[in-house]
Amino acid sequence: MNRISYITLLLIGQPGPPHVSSPRSGAVARETMRIGLMWKVQAQFAGYALAVEEVAGLELCARSPTASPLEDLLAGRVEFATVSPAQLLGAGRRAREVAFIALFMTRSPVVLVGSKSRKGERLSDLTSARVGVWPGEDLEVRAMLATAGVSLEQVDFVPVEEGFDEFIAGELDLLQATTYNELPALSSRVPDQSDLVVHRPASSGVDVAKDGLVASIKLFGERPHLVDAVVGAAVRGWRRAIEDGEAAVDAVCRLESSLSVSEQQQQLAEIVKLIDPSRSLGRPDRAEFERAARVFAAIGQEVDANEAVIEPGPRERALDA
C-alpha cells in the first residue's frame, strides 16, 4: 500500500478505512468510536491497542489507501485520528476543524538513509540526488537537506512505496525510513551494512514530534465524556506499553494475528525511545507546533503555529488518569 500524502484533496464519497479491531471487555464507552491510524496495526500503535481492551466499542482503523487519517476524520469516517503537529499545520485552515488532544511521541522516527559509496557520508557534499520519500510526510527529510546547504531544486524527490528495492538496486541515492520499521528491515537486506549512512533530524536541529491524537471540534460539544474516556484509556495504554512491552505486543498481535511477535517487540523498543520520559505522558504542548513551524521555515514554507487548536482543558483529568 502506498503512503498517501496527508495534505491531498479529500476524495468525496470514497470508502472509509478498514476496521481492524473489535470491541473488547472492560466497558467504559458504549458507542462505536474509531481511531484512524497513520499506518497499519502494529507496535507503533501499541498504546491504542491496549486502550481497545479497556473501552468497549473502540476500534482501530488501518490507514486507507485513498485518504489520510485526518481526511477520514474530517469526512466523518472516524472519530479520532493519529496526526502529528507538523501534519496538522500542513493542513492549513482545515486544522481549525479539529483539536489536538494528546501527544505521545515527542521525537521523530524519520531518518534519511544513504550509501557511502554512492554519495558519500555528508549531506553537505551533495550537489544532486534522487531521494525516495513519502509525499506529504517528508518534512524532516527536506529540512535535513536544506540545513545542509543542499538546494532542494537540485533534488529529485521520488515517491516510494513501503519497500526499498529501488534503493538496494541503486536507483535511489537516499531513502526515507523510520527507525522502527524500514531501517531494521533495510539493514538486514543490504549486502554491506557498513556502506549505509543514517542521517537523523535531531543531528540537524530539525527534529519534530510525531504521533498525536486529534478529534473533531464537533465531537467535543456532542460527546465530551467519550473524548475523556478514549484519551484516558490511550494515556493508560501507552503508560502500560512502556512498562510492560510483552502485554502491549500481545494486545497488538491479538488485533493482527499475522504479525511476528519478535519483530513487534523490536519495533516497540524503538517506539518507546521516541517518548520523552521527562514530559507528562500524553499532554499536548503548543511548543511542539512552534517547533514544527520552524522546521517548515527551514524549507521555505510559512505556517502558522496558532492555526492548531490544542485542547487539554476539560481533558486534564483524563491526561492525569
mmCIF file of C-alpha atoms in Angstrom:
data_model
loop_
_atom_site.group_PDB
_atom_site.id
_atom_site.type_symbol
_atom_site.label_atom_id
_atom_site.label_comp_id
_atom_site.label_asym_id
_atom_site.label_seq_id
_atom_site.Cartn_x
_atom_site.Cartn_y
_atom_site.Cartn_z
ATOM 1 C CA MET A 1 0.000 0.000 0.000
ATOM 2 C CA ASN A 2 1.310 3.411 -0.908
ATOM 3 C CA ARG A 3 1.897 6.002 1.746
ATOM 4 C CA ILE A 4 -0.544 8.720 0.699
ATOM 5 C CA SER A 5 0.008 12.426 1.303
ATOM 6 C CA TYR A 6 -1.591 13.873 4.411
ATOM 7 C CA ILE A 7 -2.475 17.045 2.564
ATOM 8 C CA THR A 8 -4.007 15.704 -0.635
ATOM 9 C CA LEU A 9 -7.508 16.840 -1.527
ATOM 10 C CA LEU A 10 -10.324 14.963 0.152
ATOM 11 C CA LEU A 11 -11.975 12.453 -2.160
ATOM 12 C CA ILE A 12 -15.702 12.806 -1.647
ATOM 13 C CA GLY A 13 -17.643 9.573 -1.374
ATOM 14 C CA GLN A 14 -14.651 7.271 -1.051
ATOM 15 C CA PRO A 15 -14.993 4.213 1.198
ATOM 16 C CA GLY A 16 -13.895 4.511 4.787
ATOM 17 C CA PRO A 17 -10.826 2.891 6.310
ATOM 18 C CA PRO A 18 -10.963 -0.817 7.141
ATOM 19 C CA HIS A 19 -11.794 -1.678 10.732
ATOM 20 C CA VAL A 20 -9.184 -3.982 12.155
ATOM 21 C CA SER A 21 -10.330 -4.356 15.729
ATOM 22 C CA SER A 22 -13.467 -5.260 17.583
ATOM 23 C CA PRO A 23 -14.882 -4.168 20.942
ATOM 24 C CA ARG A 24 -13.250 -5.687 23.993
ATOM 25 C CA SER A 25 -14.304 -6.253 27.561
ATOM 26 C CA GLY A 26 -13.882 -3.678 30.328
ATOM 27 C CA ALA A 27 -16.637 -1.336 29.191
ATOM 28 C CA VAL A 28 -16.121 2.383 29.536
ATOM 29 C CA ALA A 29 -17.945 3.694 26.467
ATOM 30 C CA ARG A 30 -20.871 2.002 24.724
ATOM 31 C CA GLU A 31 -20.817 3.752 21.366
ATOM 32 C CA THR A 32 -18.588 2.783 18.466
ATOM 33 C CA MET A 33 -15.535 5.044 18.370
ATOM 34 C CA ARG A 34 -12.878 4.691 15.687
ATOM 35 C CA ILE A 35 -9.256 5.803 15.702
ATOM 36 C CA GLY A 36 -7.781 6.282 12.238
ATOM 37 C CA LEU A 37 -4.151 5.154 12.234
ATOM 38 C CA MET A 38 -1.249 6.607 10.268
ATOM 39 C CA TRP A 39 -0.428 3.118 9.052
ATOM 40 C CA LYS A 40 -1.473 -0.471 9.628
ATOM 41 C CA VAL A 41 -1.932 -2.008 13.071
ATOM 42 C CA GLN A 42 1.498 -2.653 14.563
ATOM 43 C CA ALA A 43 3.506 -1.884 17.696
ATOM 44 C CA GLN A 44 3.721 1.746 16.585
ATOM 45 C CA PHE A 45 0.183 1.982 17.992
ATOM 46 C CA ALA A 46 0.584 -0.330 20.988
ATOM 47 C CA GLY A 47 -0.904 2.138 23.471
ATOM 48 C CA TYR A 48 -4.078 2.364 21.425
ATOM 49 C CA ALA A 49 -4.251 -1.425 21.098
ATOM 50 C CA LEU A 50 -4.309 -1.620 24.890
ATOM 51 C CA ALA A 51 -6.942 1.135 25.005
ATOM 52 C CA VAL A 52 -9.178 -1.020 22.781
ATOM 53 C CA GLU A 53 -9.232 -3.631 25.540
ATOM 54 C CA GLU A 54 -10.422 -1.040 28.045
ATOM 55 C CA VAL A 55 -13.004 0.921 26.059
ATOM 56 C CA ALA A 56 -15.925 -1.097 24.716
ATOM 57 C CA GLY A 57 -16.766 -0.008 21.201
ATOM 58 C CA LEU A 58 -13.322 1.428 20.450
ATOM 59 C CA GLU A 59 -11.863 0.301 17.127
ATOM 60 C CA LEU A 60 -8.568 0.881 15.334
ATOM 61 C CA CYS A 61 -8.780 1.564 11.608
ATOM 62 C CA ALA A 62 -5.786 0.847 9.400
ATOM 63 C CA ARG A 63 -4.886 3.634 7.041
ATOM 64 C CA SER A 64 -6.996 3.804 3.907
ATOM 65 C CA PRO A 65 -5.141 3.615 0.559
ATOM 66 C CA THR A 66 -7.039 6.685 -0.649
ATOM 67 C CA ALA A 67 -7.058 9.090 2.304
ATOM 68 C CA SER A 68 -5.074 10.159 5.341
ATOM 69 C CA PRO A 69 -6.377 9.724 8.904
ATOM 70 C CA LEU A 70 -7.008 13.474 9.072
ATOM 71 C CA GLU A 71 -9.045 13.358 5.870
ATOM 72 C CA ASP A 72 -11.037 10.427 7.221
ATOM 73 C CA LEU A 73 -11.716 12.397 10.397
ATOM 74 C CA LEU A 74 -12.856 15.500 8.521
ATOM 75 C CA ALA A 75 -15.155 13.330 6.393
ATOM 76 C CA GLY A 76 -16.703 11.721 9.476
ATOM 77 C CA ARG A 77 -15.411 8.223 8.768
ATOM 78 C CA VAL A 78 -13.533 8.097 12.088
ATOM 79 C CA GLU A 79 -13.971 9.959 15.372
ATOM 80 C CA PHE A 80 -10.262 10.211 16.236
ATOM 81 C CA ALA A 81 -7.083 10.189 14.170
ATOM 82 C CA THR A 82 -3.359 9.831 14.767
ATOM 83 C CA VAL A 83 -1.771 13.007 13.409
ATOM 84 C CA SER A 84 1.493 14.825 14.101
ATOM 85 C CA PRO A 85 1.751 18.565 14.846
ATOM 86 C CA ALA A 86 3.527 19.097 11.513
ATOM 87 C CA GLN A 87 0.846 17.233 9.585
ATOM 88 C CA LEU A 88 -1.864 19.270 11.267
ATOM 89 C CA LEU A 89 -0.100 22.535 10.420
ATOM 90 C CA GLY A 90 0.332 21.328 6.852
ATOM 91 C CA ALA A 91 -3.450 21.127 6.573
ATOM 92 C CA GLY A 92 -3.736 24.915 6.949
ATOM 93 C CA ARG A 93 -7.141 26.331 7.857
ATOM 94 C CA ARG A 94 -8.694 22.880 7.851
ATOM 95 C CA ALA A 95 -6.735 22.266 11.046
ATOM 96 C CA ARG A 96 -9.179 24.528 12.885
ATOM 97 C CA GLU A 97 -11.896 21.905 12.465
ATOM 98 C CA VAL A 98 -10.123 19.526 14.832
ATOM 99 C CA ALA A 99 -8.495 19.696 18.235
ATOM 100 C CA PHE A 100 -5.126 18.214 19.127
ATOM 101 C CA ILE A 101 -5.897 16.345 22.341
ATOM 102 C CA ALA A 102 -2.882 14.157 23.162
ATOM 103 C CA LEU A 103 0.776 13.786 22.211
ATOM 104 C CA PHE A 104 2.876 10.706 22.863
ATOM 105 C CA MET A 105 5.887 10.680 20.519
ATOM 106 C CA THR A 106 7.871 13.859 21.048
ATOM 107 C CA ARG A 107 10.756 12.697 18.854
ATOM 108 C CA SER A 108 10.749 11.894 15.153
ATOM 109 C CA PRO A 109 11.442 8.337 13.963
ATOM 110 C CA VAL A 110 12.203 9.556 10.432
ATOM 111 C CA VAL A 111 15.727 9.076 9.107
ATOM 112 C CA LEU A 112 17.366 9.524 5.720
ATOM 113 C CA VAL A 113 19.434 6.515 4.690
ATOM 114 C CA GLY A 114 22.232 6.820 2.166
ATOM 115 C CA SER A 115 25.047 4.834 0.629
ATOM 116 C CA LYS A 116 28.587 5.975 1.371
ATOM 117 C CA SER A 117 29.861 4.519 -1.883
ATOM 118 C CA ARG A 118 27.297 6.417 -3.969
ATOM 119 C CA LYS A 119 27.015 9.869 -2.433
ATOM 120 C CA GLY A 120 29.434 9.929 0.487
ATOM 121 C CA GLU A 121 28.757 10.370 4.174
ATOM 122 C CA ARG A 122 27.834 14.064 4.374
ATOM 123 C CA LEU A 123 24.676 15.654 3.043
ATOM 124 C CA SER A 124 26.586 18.907 2.596
ATOM 125 C CA ASP A 125 28.636 17.272 -0.170
ATOM 126 C CA LEU A 126 25.569 16.598 -2.315
ATOM 127 C CA THR A 127 25.098 18.583 -5.495
ATOM 128 C CA SER A 128 22.201 16.470 -6.743
ATOM 129 C CA ALA A 129 20.417 13.311 -5.665
ATOM 130 C CA ARG A 130 17.449 11.034 -6.210
ATOM 131 C CA VAL A 131 15.687 10.712 -2.865
ATOM 132 C CA GLY A 132 12.868 8.269 -2.155
ATOM 133 C CA VAL A 133 10.215 9.886 0.051
ATOM 134 C CA TRP A 134 6.649 9.513 1.284
ATOM 135 C CA PRO A 135 4.940 12.589 -0.208
ATOM 136 C CA GLY A 136 3.413 14.857 2.400
ATOM 137 C CA GLU A 137 5.293 13.113 5.214
ATOM 138 C CA ASP A 138 8.835 14.100 4.266
ATOM 139 C CA LEU A 139 9.252 17.381 6.162
ATOM 140 C CA GLU A 140 12.275 16.198 8.156
ATOM 141 C CA VAL A 141 13.955 14.816 5.018
ATOM 142 C CA ARG A 142 13.638 18.085 3.128
ATOM 143 C CA ALA A 143 14.710 20.066 6.191
ATOM 144 C CA MET A 144 17.840 17.939 6.705
ATOM 145 C CA LEU A 145 18.852 18.548 3.108
ATOM 146 C CA ALA A 146 18.089 22.272 3.272
ATOM 147 C CA THR A 147 20.002 22.844 6.512
ATOM 148 C CA ALA A 148 22.976 21.017 4.984
ATOM 149 C CA GLY A 149 23.015 23.637 2.241
ATOM 150 C CA VAL A 150 21.562 21.417 -0.467
ATOM 151 C CA SER A 151 19.349 23.203 -2.992
ATOM 152 C CA LEU A 152 16.031 21.364 -2.980
ATOM 153 C CA GLU A 153 15.631 22.306 -6.626
ATOM 154 C CA GLN A 154 18.573 20.023 -7.399
ATOM 155 C CA VAL A 155 16.960 17.068 -5.658
ATOM 156 C CA ASP A 156 14.670 14.638 -7.444
ATOM 157 C CA PHE A 157 12.130 13.584 -4.814
ATOM 158 C CA VAL A 158 10.756 10.218 -5.890
ATOM 159 C CA PRO A 159 7.543 8.874 -4.297
ATOM 160 C CA VAL A 160 8.157 5.381 -2.976
ATOM 161 C CA GLU A 161 6.041 2.603 -1.595
ATOM 162 C CA GLU A 162 6.612 0.590 1.551
ATOM 163 C CA GLY A 163 9.642 -1.340 0.277
ATOM 164 C CA PHE A 164 13.205 -0.337 -0.525
ATOM 165 C CA ASP A 165 14.129 -2.380 -3.597
ATOM 166 C CA GLU A 166 14.850 0.760 -5.639
ATOM 167 C CA PHE A 167 17.427 1.894 -3.096
ATOM 168 C CA ILE A 168 19.118 -1.505 -2.953
ATOM 169 C CA ALA A 169 19.206 -1.603 -6.768
ATOM 170 C CA GLY A 170 20.979 1.765 -6.853
ATOM 171 C CA GLU A 171 18.083 3.603 -8.490
ATOM 172 C CA LEU A 172 17.830 5.927 -5.477
ATOM 173 C CA ASP A 173 20.701 7.690 -3.719
ATOM 174 C CA LEU A 174 18.912 8.202 -0.413
ATOM 175 C CA LEU A 175 15.762 6.787 1.118
ATOM 176 C CA GLN A 176 13.345 7.969 3.786
ATOM 177 C CA ALA A 177 12.825 5.401 6.533
ATOM 178 C CA THR A 178 11.749 5.058 10.149
ATOM 179 C CA THR A 179 13.906 3.774 12.972
ATOM 180 C CA TYR A 180 11.304 1.199 13.989
ATOM 181 C CA ASN A 181 10.261 -0.262 10.640
ATOM 182 C CA GLU A 182 12.146 0.284 7.377
ATOM 183 C CA LEU A 183 15.640 0.865 8.803
ATOM 184 C CA PRO A 184 15.937 -2.520 10.578
ATOM 185 C CA ALA A 185 14.498 -4.305 7.550
ATOM 186 C CA LEU A 186 16.791 -2.463 5.152
ATOM 187 C CA SER A 187 19.860 -3.170 7.283
ATOM 188 C CA SER A 188 19.129 -6.879 7.073
ATOM 189 C CA ARG A 189 18.788 -6.780 3.286
ATOM 190 C CA VAL A 190 21.793 -4.808 2.050
ATOM 191 C CA PRO A 191 24.945 -6.764 1.164
ATOM 192 C CA ASP A 192 27.199 -4.441 3.184
ATOM 193 C CA GLN A 193 25.717 -2.736 6.241
ATOM 194 C CA SER A 194 28.888 -0.692 6.720
ATOM 195 C CA ASP A 195 28.088 1.126 3.468
ATOM 196 C CA LEU A 196 24.912 2.599 4.962
ATOM 197 C CA VAL A 197 24.903 6.080 6.457
ATOM 198 C CA VAL A 198 21.934 7.203 8.540
ATOM 199 C CA HIS A 199 21.099 10.910 8.764
ATOM 200 C CA ARG A 200 18.921 11.867 11.737
ATOM 201 C CA PRO A 201 16.783 15.027 12.087
ATOM 202 C CA ALA A 202 17.975 15.734 15.624
ATOM 203 C CA SER A 203 21.573 15.996 14.373
ATOM 204 C CA SER A 204 20.460 18.763 12.001
ATOM 205 C CA GLY A 205 18.236 20.528 14.521
ATOM 206 C CA VAL A 206 15.046 19.683 12.619
ATOM 207 C CA ASP A 207 13.525 17.017 14.836
ATOM 208 C CA VAL A 208 9.735 17.253 15.222
ATOM 209 C CA ALA A 209 7.148 15.476 17.338
ATOM 210 C CA LYS A 210 5.215 12.660 15.712
ATOM 211 C CA ASP A 211 2.174 10.632 16.691
ATOM 212 C CA GLY A 212 -0.515 12.594 18.477
ATOM 213 C CA LEU A 213 -4.276 12.215 18.729
ATOM 214 C CA VAL A 214 -6.903 14.570 17.313
ATOM 215 C CA ALA A 215 -10.700 14.717 17.407
ATOM 216 C CA SER A 216 -13.237 16.954 15.720
ATOM 217 C CA ILE A 217 -14.340 20.127 17.466
ATOM 218 C CA LYS A 218 -17.904 18.929 16.955
ATOM 219 C CA LEU A 219 -17.258 15.779 18.973
ATOM 220 C CA PHE A 220 -16.224 17.859 21.977
ATOM 221 C CA GLY A 221 -19.579 19.563 22.069
ATOM 222 C CA GLU A 222 -21.676 16.467 21.469
ATOM 223 C CA ARG A 223 -19.889 13.677 23.379
ATOM 224 C CA PRO A 224 -17.214 15.095 25.685
ATOM 225 C CA HIS A 225 -17.448 12.094 28.029
ATOM 226 C CA LEU A 226 -16.380 9.788 25.203
ATOM 227 C CA VAL A 227 -13.425 12.010 24.386
ATOM 228 C CA ASP A 228 -12.380 11.787 28.033
ATOM 229 C CA ALA A 229 -12.784 8.005 28.018
ATOM 230 C CA VAL A 230 -10.678 7.494 24.896
ATOM 231 C CA VAL A 231 -7.926 9.934 25.878
ATOM 232 C CA GLY A 232 -7.702 8.486 29.379
ATOM 233 C CA ALA A 233 -7.528 4.934 28.027
ATOM 234 C CA ALA A 234 -4.865 5.942 25.497
ATOM 235 C CA VAL A 235 -2.709 7.514 28.202
ATOM 236 C CA ARG A 236 -3.055 4.455 30.407
ATOM 237 C CA GLY A 237 -2.402 2.226 27.395
ATOM 238 C CA TRP A 238 0.833 3.980 26.487
ATOM 239 C CA ARG A 239 1.962 4.007 30.103
ATOM 240 C CA ARG A 240 1.437 0.258 30.257
ATOM 241 C CA ALA A 241 3.146 -0.243 26.883
ATOM 242 C CA ILE A 242 6.229 1.499 28.262
ATOM 243 C CA GLU A 243 6.194 -0.547 31.463
ATOM 244 C CA ASP A 244 5.073 -3.920 30.091
ATOM 245 C CA GLY A 245 6.146 -4.401 26.500
ATOM 246 C CA GLU A 246 5.101 -8.043 26.438
ATOM 247 C CA ALA A 247 1.488 -7.204 27.293
ATOM 248 C CA ALA A 248 1.483 -4.415 24.713
ATOM 249 C CA VAL A 249 2.763 -6.642 21.911
ATOM 250 C CA ASP A 250 0.250 -9.318 22.883
ATOM 251 C CA ALA A 251 -2.534 -6.743 22.515
ATOM 252 C CA VAL A 252 -1.255 -5.714 19.090
ATOM 253 C CA CYS A 253 -0.997 -9.310 17.903
ATOM 254 C CA ARG A 254 -4.500 -10.088 19.128
ATOM 255 C CA LEU A 255 -5.729 -7.430 16.724
ATOM 256 C CA GLU A 256 -3.440 -8.533 13.883
ATOM 257 C CA SER A 257 -2.534 -12.196 14.253
ATOM 258 C CA SER A 258 -0.292 -12.280 11.165
ATOM 259 C CA LEU A 259 2.377 -10.145 12.849
ATOM 260 C CA SER A 260 5.679 -11.557 14.093
ATOM 261 C CA VAL A 261 5.887 -11.258 17.877
ATOM 262 C CA SER A 262 9.668 -10.825 17.852
ATOM 263 C CA GLU A 263 9.529 -8.116 15.181
ATOM 264 C CA GLN A 264 6.819 -6.271 17.086
ATOM 265 C CA GLN A 265 8.865 -6.452 20.283
ATOM 266 C CA GLN A 266 11.802 -4.886 18.457
ATOM 267 C CA GLN A 267 9.540 -2.236 16.965
ATOM 268 C CA LEU A 268 8.039 -1.327 20.328
ATOM 269 C CA ALA A 269 11.524 -0.955 21.821
ATOM 270 C CA GLU A 270 12.277 1.664 19.154
ATOM 271 C CA ILE A 271 8.905 3.366 19.620
ATOM 272 C CA VAL A 272 9.488 3.791 23.359
ATOM 273 C CA LYS A 273 12.696 5.695 22.564
ATOM 274 C CA LEU A 274 10.533 8.349 20.872
ATOM 275 C CA ILE A 275 8.612 9.068 24.079
ATOM 276 C CA ASP A 276 10.311 11.598 26.354
ATOM 277 C CA PRO A 277 10.098 10.245 29.931
ATOM 278 C CA SER A 278 10.687 13.716 31.381
ATOM 279 C CA ARG A 279 7.404 15.014 29.965
ATOM 280 C CA SER A 280 3.868 14.398 31.137
ATOM 281 C CA LEU A 281 2.685 11.463 29.054
ATOM 282 C CA GLY A 282 0.039 12.453 26.539
ATOM 283 C CA ARG A 283 -0.090 16.154 27.362
ATOM 284 C CA PRO A 284 -0.189 18.319 24.212
ATOM 285 C CA ASP A 285 2.147 21.288 24.021
ATOM 286 C CA ARG A 286 1.952 24.439 21.875
ATOM 287 C CA ALA A 287 5.756 24.453 21.783
ATOM 288 C CA GLU A 288 5.692 21.358 19.561
ATOM 289 C CA PHE A 289 3.698 23.268 16.956
ATOM 290 C CA GLU A 290 6.111 26.171 17.172
ATOM 291 C CA ARG A 291 8.995 23.743 16.693
ATOM 292 C CA ALA A 292 7.284 22.252 13.633
ATOM 293 C CA ALA A 293 6.707 25.750 12.225
ATOM 294 C CA ARG A 294 10.435 26.475 12.496
ATOM 295 C CA VAL A 295 11.225 23.297 10.566
ATOM 296 C CA PHE A 296 8.758 24.315 7.851
ATOM 297 C CA ALA A 297 10.585 27.654 7.708
ATOM 298 C CA ALA A 298 13.848 25.789 7.094
ATOM 299 C CA ILE A 299 12.461 24.614 3.750
ATOM 300 C CA GLY A 300 10.983 27.997 2.899
ATOM 301 C CA GLN A 301 7.376 27.329 3.898
ATOM 302 C CA GLU A 302 5.462 29.557 6.278
ATOM 303 C CA VAL A 303 2.835 28.004 8.526
ATOM 304 C CA ASP A 304 1.014 29.488 11.484
ATOM 305 C CA ALA A 305 1.538 27.506 14.685
ATOM 306 C CA ASN A 306 -1.585 29.161 16.067
ATOM 307 C CA GLU A 307 -3.785 27.539 13.410
ATOM 308 C CA ALA A 308 -3.840 24.401 15.533
ATOM 309 C CA VAL A 309 -6.430 24.103 18.287
ATOM 310 C CA ILE A 310 -4.889 22.487 21.349
ATOM 311 C CA GLU A 311 -7.456 21.226 23.816
ATOM 312 C CA PRO A 312 -6.104 19.927 27.102
ATOM 313 C CA GLY A 313 -8.725 21.934 29.079
ATOM 314 C CA PRO A 314 -11.554 19.544 30.014
ATOM 315 C CA ARG A 315 -9.219 16.666 29.251
ATOM 316 C CA GLU A 316 -6.911 17.454 32.180
ATOM 317 C CA ARG A 317 -8.390 14.763 34.399
ATOM 318 C CA ALA A 318 -8.108 12.245 31.567
ATOM 319 C CA LEU A 319 -4.463 13.091 30.931
ATOM 320 C CA ASP A 320 -3.705 12.755 34.624
ATOM 321 C CA ALA A 321 -5.546 9.453 34.916
#
